[in-house]
Amino acid sequence: MLIIPAIDLKDGQCVRLKQGNMENVTVFSENPGTMAKHWLDNGARRLHLVDLNGAFAGKPKNELAIRSIVKAIDNKIPIQLGGGVRDLKTIERYLDNGITYVIIGTAAVKTPKFLRDACCAFPGCIMVGLDAKGGKVATDGWSQVTDYDVIDLAKKLEDYGVEAIIYTDIGRDGMLNGVNIEATVELAEVLTIPVIASGGIASLDDVKALCAVEFEGIIGAITGRAIYEGSLNFKEAQLLADNFDLKM
């Protein structure tokens, strides 16, 4: 299983939010490129980027910071990016500039035709970010909770040809109170495409819990606040994930 460091971008800085609240923000670095290189040097095999301003604005807002990250990584590992992706030109520009996977969130819910077109135009490069609260999908930077059931919607989106689903329990994101294992497994069980877990990872125990259900189709876990504040050692987490089968 991949342990994937998150770099959330707000106003060109590397930050973390609590439960998606743009006013409840902690700045961890003013140099996202340096932060990306730090995780690369510590053994990261993929990075997860979010343009937070873009998620709320509905269009890219941190492209300078994103370019600095791509330059720092220098094609050594894949980068997945979401936040404010609403049209094919934005996807094409990101892919041309070195992003490996583009994550569509709000637009996948509100304009499914756009998602279908994106999967056709850029096969193998499109992921969907499903953010949920109480089993219902949230959109617009988590500011709106819809009536869509996560599992029902995920099964529909799978048919469009997305590469993977990134599932975030927004009630736990940034709170360091554990992963919603049950909901993540419930989603993975009904899909044939991979699921990447996100939200709430706080310790090695959470990594162990996810590794124990990896066989359900959970290929990775995104972690942010825990590795920045030190409750989770990234190197130890990835080493545990790499060797988990040996301990069973």
mmCIF file of C-alpha atoms in Angstrom:
data_model
loop_
_atom_site.group_PDB
_atom_site.id
_atom_site.type_symbol
_atom_site.label_atom_id
_atom_site.label_comp_id
_atom_site.label_asym_id
_atom_site.label_seq_id
_atom_site.Cartn_x
_atom_site.Cartn_y
_atom_site.Cartn_z
ATOM 1 C CA MET A 1 0.000 0.000 0.000
ATOM 2 C CA LEU A 2 1.182 3.493 -0.833
ATOM 3 C CA ILE A 3 1.375 6.084 1.927
ATOM 4 C CA ILE A 4 0.841 9.333 0.042
ATOM 5 C CA PRO A 5 1.898 12.696 1.503
ATOM 6 C CA ALA A 6 -0.600 15.468 0.887
ATOM 7 C CA ILE A 7 0.397 18.989 -0.039
ATOM 8 C CA ASP A 8 -2.614 21.276 0.271
ATOM 9 C CA LEU A 9 -2.096 24.652 -1.354
ATOM 10 C CA LYS A 10 -3.658 27.908 -0.212
ATOM 11 C CA ASP A 11 -2.367 31.281 -1.390
ATOM 12 C CA GLY A 12 0.824 29.617 -2.627
ATOM 13 C CA GLN A 13 1.599 28.032 0.745
ATOM 14 C CA CYS A 14 1.551 24.479 2.032
ATOM 15 C CA VAL A 15 -1.250 24.287 4.604
ATOM 16 C CA ARG A 16 -3.689 21.952 6.343
ATOM 17 C CA LEU A 17 -7.318 22.647 7.109
ATOM 18 C CA LYS A 18 -9.596 21.162 9.733
ATOM 19 C CA GLN A 19 -12.728 19.654 8.172
ATOM 20 C CA GLY A 20 -12.248 21.720 5.020
ATOM 21 C CA ASN A 21 -12.686 25.045 6.815
ATOM 22 C CA MET A 22 -10.680 27.678 4.925
ATOM 23 C CA GLU A 23 -10.634 29.850 8.040
ATOM 24 C CA ASN A 24 -9.197 27.059 10.221
ATOM 25 C CA VAL A 25 -5.815 26.808 8.566
ATOM 26 C CA THR A 26 -2.285 25.935 9.653
ATOM 27 C CA VAL A 27 0.654 26.937 7.426
ATOM 28 C CA PHE A 28 3.402 24.308 7.343
ATOM 29 C CA SER A 29 5.619 25.733 4.616
ATOM 30 C CA GLU A 30 5.857 28.811 2.439
ATOM 31 C CA ASN A 31 7.808 26.817 -0.171
ATOM 32 C CA PRO A 32 5.740 23.943 -1.619
ATOM 33 C CA GLY A 33 8.557 22.865 -3.929
ATOM 34 C CA THR A 34 10.909 22.378 -0.992
ATOM 35 C CA MET A 35 8.215 20.451 0.861
ATOM 36 C CA ALA A 36 7.656 18.176 -2.132
ATOM 37 C CA LYS A 37 11.391 17.472 -2.341
ATOM 38 C CA HIS A 38 11.387 16.673 1.384
ATOM 39 C CA TRP A 39 8.800 13.921 0.927
ATOM 40 C CA LEU A 40 10.573 12.615 -2.159
ATOM 41 C CA ASP A 41 13.834 12.402 -0.214
ATOM 42 C CA ASN A 42 11.995 10.567 2.574
ATOM 43 C CA GLY A 43 10.843 7.815 0.248
ATOM 44 C CA ALA A 44 7.445 8.984 -1.013
ATOM 45 C CA ARG A 45 6.367 7.121 -4.139
ATOM 46 C CA ARG A 46 3.484 9.453 -4.977
ATOM 47 C CA LEU A 47 2.301 12.941 -3.985
ATOM 48 C CA HIS A 48 -1.236 14.218 -3.537
ATOM 49 C CA LEU A 49 -1.802 17.910 -4.297
ATOM 50 C CA VAL A 50 -4.920 19.968 -3.678
ATOM 51 C CA ASP A 51 -5.489 23.490 -4.945
ATOM 52 C CA LEU A 52 -7.721 24.624 -2.071
ATOM 53 C CA ASN A 53 -8.358 28.069 -3.506
ATOM 54 C CA GLY A 54 -9.213 26.429 -6.800
ATOM 55 C CA ALA A 55 -11.676 24.063 -5.152
ATOM 56 C CA PHE A 56 -13.670 27.015 -3.871
ATOM 57 C CA ALA A 57 -13.227 29.233 -6.926
ATOM 58 C CA GLY A 58 -13.926 26.523 -9.502
ATOM 59 C CA LYS A 59 -10.736 27.251 -11.432
ATOM 60 C CA PRO A 60 -6.971 26.865 -10.835
ATOM 61 C CA LYS A 61 -5.514 29.340 -8.360
ATOM 62 C CA ASN A 62 -2.135 27.903 -7.318
ATOM 63 C CA GLU A 63 -0.491 27.055 -10.619
ATOM 64 C CA LEU A 64 2.801 28.761 -9.750
ATOM 65 C CA ALA A 65 3.151 26.634 -6.612
ATOM 66 C CA ILE A 66 2.144 23.525 -8.561
ATOM 67 C CA ARG A 67 4.808 24.190 -11.177
ATOM 68 C CA SER A 68 7.403 24.556 -8.425
ATOM 69 C CA ILE A 69 6.416 21.152 -7.057
ATOM 70 C CA VAL A 70 6.580 19.501 -10.490
ATOM 71 C CA LYS A 71 10.028 21.010 -11.026
ATOM 72 C CA ALA A 72 11.236 19.796 -7.623
ATOM 73 C CA ILE A 73 9.960 16.252 -8.236
ATOM 74 C CA ASP A 74 11.446 16.157 -11.757
ATOM 75 C CA ASN A 75 9.308 13.204 -12.939
ATOM 76 C CA LYS A 76 10.732 10.879 -10.293
ATOM 77 C CA ILE A 77 7.334 9.901 -8.850
ATOM 78 C CA PRO A 78 3.702 10.338 -9.925
ATOM 79 C CA ILE A 79 1.753 13.397 -8.804
ATOM 80 C CA GLN A 80 -2.023 13.456 -8.454
ATOM 81 C CA LEU A 81 -3.764 16.816 -8.327
ATOM 82 C CA GLY A 82 -7.263 18.074 -7.645
ATOM 83 C CA GLY A 83 -9.084 21.293 -6.860
ATOM 84 C CA GLY A 84 -10.913 23.525 -9.300
ATOM 85 C CA VAL A 85 -10.784 21.208 -12.316
ATOM 86 C CA ARG A 86 -13.844 22.059 -14.396
ATOM 87 C CA ASP A 87 -12.814 21.802 -18.066
ATOM 88 C CA LEU A 88 -10.748 19.714 -20.468
ATOM 89 C CA LYS A 89 -8.276 22.503 -21.185
ATOM 90 C CA THR A 90 -7.288 22.627 -17.517
ATOM 91 C CA ILE A 91 -6.722 18.860 -17.477
ATOM 92 C CA GLU A 92 -4.657 19.001 -20.661
ATOM 93 C CA ARG A 93 -2.534 21.839 -19.288
ATOM 94 C CA TYR A 94 -1.869 20.021 -16.020
ATOM 95 C CA LEU A 95 -0.916 16.783 -17.787
ATOM 96 C CA ASP A 96 1.321 18.641 -20.244
ATOM 97 C CA ASN A 97 3.023 20.372 -17.310
ATOM 98 C CA GLY A 98 3.957 17.115 -15.564
ATOM 99 C CA ILE A 99 0.966 16.097 -13.441
ATOM 100 C CA THR A 100 0.303 12.332 -13.713
ATOM 101 C CA TYR A 101 -3.295 12.073 -12.522
ATOM 102 C CA VAL A 102 -5.938 14.782 -12.451
ATOM 103 C CA ILE A 103 -8.636 14.463 -9.794
ATOM 104 C CA ILE A 104 -12.147 15.618 -10.584
ATOM 105 C CA GLY A 105 -14.391 16.255 -7.613
ATOM 106 C CA THR A 106 -17.304 18.671 -7.715
ATOM 107 C CA ALA A 107 -17.566 18.568 -11.503
ATOM 108 C CA ALA A 108 -17.879 14.768 -11.457
ATOM 109 C CA VAL A 109 -21.026 15.172 -9.380
ATOM 110 C CA LYS A 110 -22.544 18.203 -11.040
ATOM 111 C CA THR A 111 -21.575 17.582 -14.687
ATOM 112 C CA PRO A 112 -21.106 13.841 -15.287
ATOM 113 C CA LYS A 113 -20.848 14.430 -19.036
ATOM 114 C CA PHE A 114 -17.638 16.370 -18.373
ATOM 115 C CA LEU A 115 -16.243 13.394 -16.468
ATOM 116 C CA ARG A 116 -17.122 11.016 -19.292
ATOM 117 C CA ASP A 117 -15.477 13.327 -21.812
ATOM 118 C CA ALA A 118 -12.370 13.630 -19.622
ATOM 119 C CA CYS A 119 -12.036 9.856 -19.263
ATOM 120 C CA CYS A 120 -12.344 9.444 -23.033
ATOM 121 C CA ALA A 121 -9.880 12.229 -23.815
ATOM 122 C CA PHE A 122 -7.307 11.275 -21.173
ATOM 123 C CA PRO A 123 -7.653 7.536 -20.466
ATOM 124 C CA GLY A 124 -5.785 6.305 -17.402
ATOM 125 C CA CYS A 125 -5.222 9.834 -16.112
ATOM 126 C CA ILE A 126 -8.507 10.711 -14.418
ATOM 127 C CA MET A 127 -9.382 10.026 -10.790
ATOM 128 C CA VAL A 128 -12.515 11.055 -8.940
ATOM 129 C CA GLY A 129 -12.447 12.548 -5.481
ATOM 130 C CA LEU A 130 -15.531 11.636 -3.506
ATOM 131 C CA ASP A 131 -15.790 13.585 -0.292
ATOM 132 C CA ALA A 132 -18.499 12.525 2.098
ATOM 133 C CA LYS A 133 -20.165 13.462 5.319
ATOM 134 C CA GLY A 134 -22.533 10.941 6.856
ATOM 135 C CA GLY A 135 -22.424 8.867 3.669
ATOM 136 C CA LYS A 136 -23.521 11.782 1.485
ATOM 137 C CA VAL A 137 -21.333 13.407 -1.154
ATOM 138 C CA ALA A 138 -20.016 16.909 -0.466
ATOM 139 C CA THR A 139 -19.030 19.363 -3.207
ATOM 140 C CA ASP A 140 -17.643 22.879 -3.738
ATOM 141 C CA GLY A 141 -14.679 22.530 -1.417
ATOM 142 C CA TRP A 142 -16.861 20.610 1.087
ATOM 143 C CA SER A 143 -19.140 23.625 1.515
ATOM 144 C CA GLN A 144 -22.217 21.832 0.130
ATOM 145 C CA VAL A 145 -23.514 18.419 1.219
ATOM 146 C CA THR A 146 -25.712 16.825 -1.456
ATOM 147 C CA ASP A 147 -28.361 14.100 -1.313
ATOM 148 C CA TYR A 148 -26.184 11.739 -3.374
ATOM 149 C CA ASP A 149 -25.212 8.485 -1.663
ATOM 150 C CA VAL A 150 -21.457 7.877 -1.968
ATOM 151 C CA ILE A 151 -21.701 4.217 -2.939
ATOM 152 C CA ASP A 152 -24.476 4.685 -5.488
ATOM 153 C CA LEU A 153 -22.627 7.547 -7.144
ATOM 154 C CA ALA A 154 -19.271 5.749 -7.120
ATOM 155 C CA LYS A 155 -20.723 2.777 -8.976
ATOM 156 C CA LYS A 156 -22.053 5.100 -11.675
ATOM 157 C CA LEU A 157 -18.749 6.955 -12.007
ATOM 158 C CA GLU A 158 -16.798 3.708 -12.248
ATOM 159 C CA ASP A 159 -18.550 2.961 -15.514
ATOM 160 C CA TYR A 160 -17.153 6.157 -17.019
ATOM 161 C CA GLY A 161 -13.605 4.763 -16.939
ATOM 162 C CA VAL A 162 -12.002 6.585 -14.008
ATOM 163 C CA GLU A 163 -8.635 5.286 -12.819
ATOM 164 C CA ALA A 164 -9.429 5.319 -9.083
ATOM 165 C CA ILE A 165 -11.676 6.802 -6.412
ATOM 166 C CA ILE A 166 -10.192 8.926 -3.638
ATOM 167 C CA TYR A 167 -12.521 8.701 -0.674
ATOM 168 C CA THR A 168 -12.418 11.317 2.071
ATOM 169 C CA ASP A 169 -14.505 11.366 5.217
ATOM 170 C CA ILE A 170 -14.605 15.118 5.715
ATOM 171 C CA GLY A 171 -15.783 14.723 9.273
ATOM 172 C CA ARG A 172 -12.377 13.260 10.065
ATOM 173 C CA ASP A 173 -10.055 15.110 7.702
ATOM 174 C CA GLY A 174 -7.436 17.088 9.564
ATOM 175 C CA MET A 175 -8.794 15.966 12.933
ATOM 176 C CA LEU A 176 -6.292 13.134 13.647
ATOM 177 C CA ASN A 177 -9.010 10.929 15.104
ATOM 178 C CA GLY A 178 -8.635 7.851 12.930
ATOM 179 C CA VAL A 179 -9.680 6.622 9.521
ATOM 180 C CA ASN A 180 -13.261 5.650 8.748
ATOM 181 C CA ILE A 181 -12.237 2.086 7.907
ATOM 182 C CA GLU A 182 -15.764 0.723 7.735
ATOM 183 C CA ALA A 183 -16.975 3.281 5.186
ATOM 184 C CA THR A 184 -13.796 2.964 3.107
ATOM 185 C CA VAL A 185 -14.078 -0.813 2.944
ATOM 186 C CA GLU A 186 -17.795 -0.620 2.173
ATOM 187 C CA LEU A 187 -16.969 1.539 -0.843
ATOM 188 C CA ALA A 188 -14.034 -0.578 -2.025
ATOM 189 C CA GLU A 189 -16.075 -3.777 -1.841
ATOM 190 C CA VAL A 190 -18.585 -2.620 -4.444
ATOM 191 C CA LEU A 191 -16.022 -1.285 -6.928
ATOM 192 C CA THR A 192 -13.576 -2.966 -9.289
ATOM 193 C CA ILE A 193 -11.365 0.115 -9.579
ATOM 194 C CA PRO A 194 -8.944 0.970 -6.760
ATOM 195 C CA VAL A 195 -9.834 3.143 -3.776
ATOM 196 C CA ILE A 196 -7.422 5.528 -2.069
ATOM 197 C CA ALA A 197 -8.293 6.344 1.531
ATOM 198 C CA SER A 198 -8.075 9.863 2.893
ATOM 199 C CA GLY A 199 -9.011 11.715 6.055
ATOM 200 C CA GLY A 200 -8.149 11.131 9.686
ATOM 201 C CA ILE A 201 -4.911 9.117 9.544
ATOM 202 C CA ALA A 202 -3.173 9.808 12.842
ATOM 203 C CA SER A 203 -0.828 6.953 13.704
ATOM 204 C CA LEU A 204 0.769 3.677 12.694
ATOM 205 C CA ASP A 205 -2.310 1.924 14.071
ATOM 206 C CA ASP A 206 -4.371 3.582 11.335
ATOM 207 C CA VAL A 207 -1.863 2.419 8.727
ATOM 208 C CA LYS A 208 -2.057 -1.131 10.097
ATOM 209 C CA ALA A 209 -5.846 -1.031 10.001
ATOM 210 C CA LEU A 210 -5.820 0.023 6.347
ATOM 211 C CA CYS A 211 -3.176 -2.527 5.385
ATOM 212 C CA ALA A 212 -5.356 -5.225 6.921
ATOM 213 C CA VAL A 213 -8.110 -4.425 4.397
ATOM 214 C CA GLU A 214 -5.861 -3.642 1.427
ATOM 215 C CA PHE A 215 -7.085 -6.821 -0.284
ATOM 216 C CA GLU A 216 -10.490 -5.174 -0.685
ATOM 217 C CA GLY A 217 -8.944 -2.874 -3.295
ATOM 218 C CA ILE A 218 -7.523 -0.067 -1.164
ATOM 219 C CA ILE A 219 -4.216 0.761 -2.832
ATOM 220 C CA GLY A 220 -3.160 3.853 -0.915
ATOM 221 C CA ALA A 221 -3.709 6.185 1.990
ATOM 222 C CA ILE A 222 -3.297 9.944 1.867
ATOM 223 C CA THR A 223 -1.912 11.594 4.978
ATOM 224 C CA GLY A 224 -1.417 15.248 5.783
ATOM 225 C CA ARG A 225 -1.623 16.810 9.224
ATOM 226 C CA ALA A 226 -0.245 13.704 10.986
ATOM 227 C CA ILE A 227 3.054 13.734 9.082
ATOM 228 C CA TYR A 228 3.412 17.494 9.407
ATOM 229 C CA GLU A 229 2.733 17.614 13.128
ATOM 230 C CA GLY A 230 4.730 14.468 13.881
ATOM 231 C CA SER A 231 2.125 12.027 15.184
ATOM 232 C CA LEU A 232 2.970 9.813 12.207
ATOM 233 C CA ASN A 233 6.509 9.202 10.958
ATOM 234 C CA PHE A 234 6.220 8.945 7.197
ATOM 235 C CA LYS A 235 9.228 6.655 6.705
ATOM 236 C CA GLU A 236 7.991 4.274 9.400
ATOM 237 C CA ALA A 237 4.493 4.292 7.936
ATOM 238 C CA GLN A 238 5.651 3.382 4.421
ATOM 239 C CA LEU A 239 8.040 0.736 5.783
ATOM 240 C CA LEU A 240 5.200 -0.813 7.796
ATOM 241 C CA ALA A 241 2.956 -0.826 4.726
ATOM 242 C CA ASP A 242 5.675 -2.392 2.579
ATOM 243 C CA ASN A 243 6.293 -5.210 5.036
ATOM 244 C CA PHE A 244 2.810 -5.714 6.426
ATOM 245 C CA ASP A 245 2.251 -9.080 4.711
ATOM 246 C CA LEU A 246 5.440 -10.397 6.278
ATOM 247 C CA LYS A 247 3.989 -9.838 9.745
ATOM 248 C CA MET A 248 0.702 -11.611 9.129
#
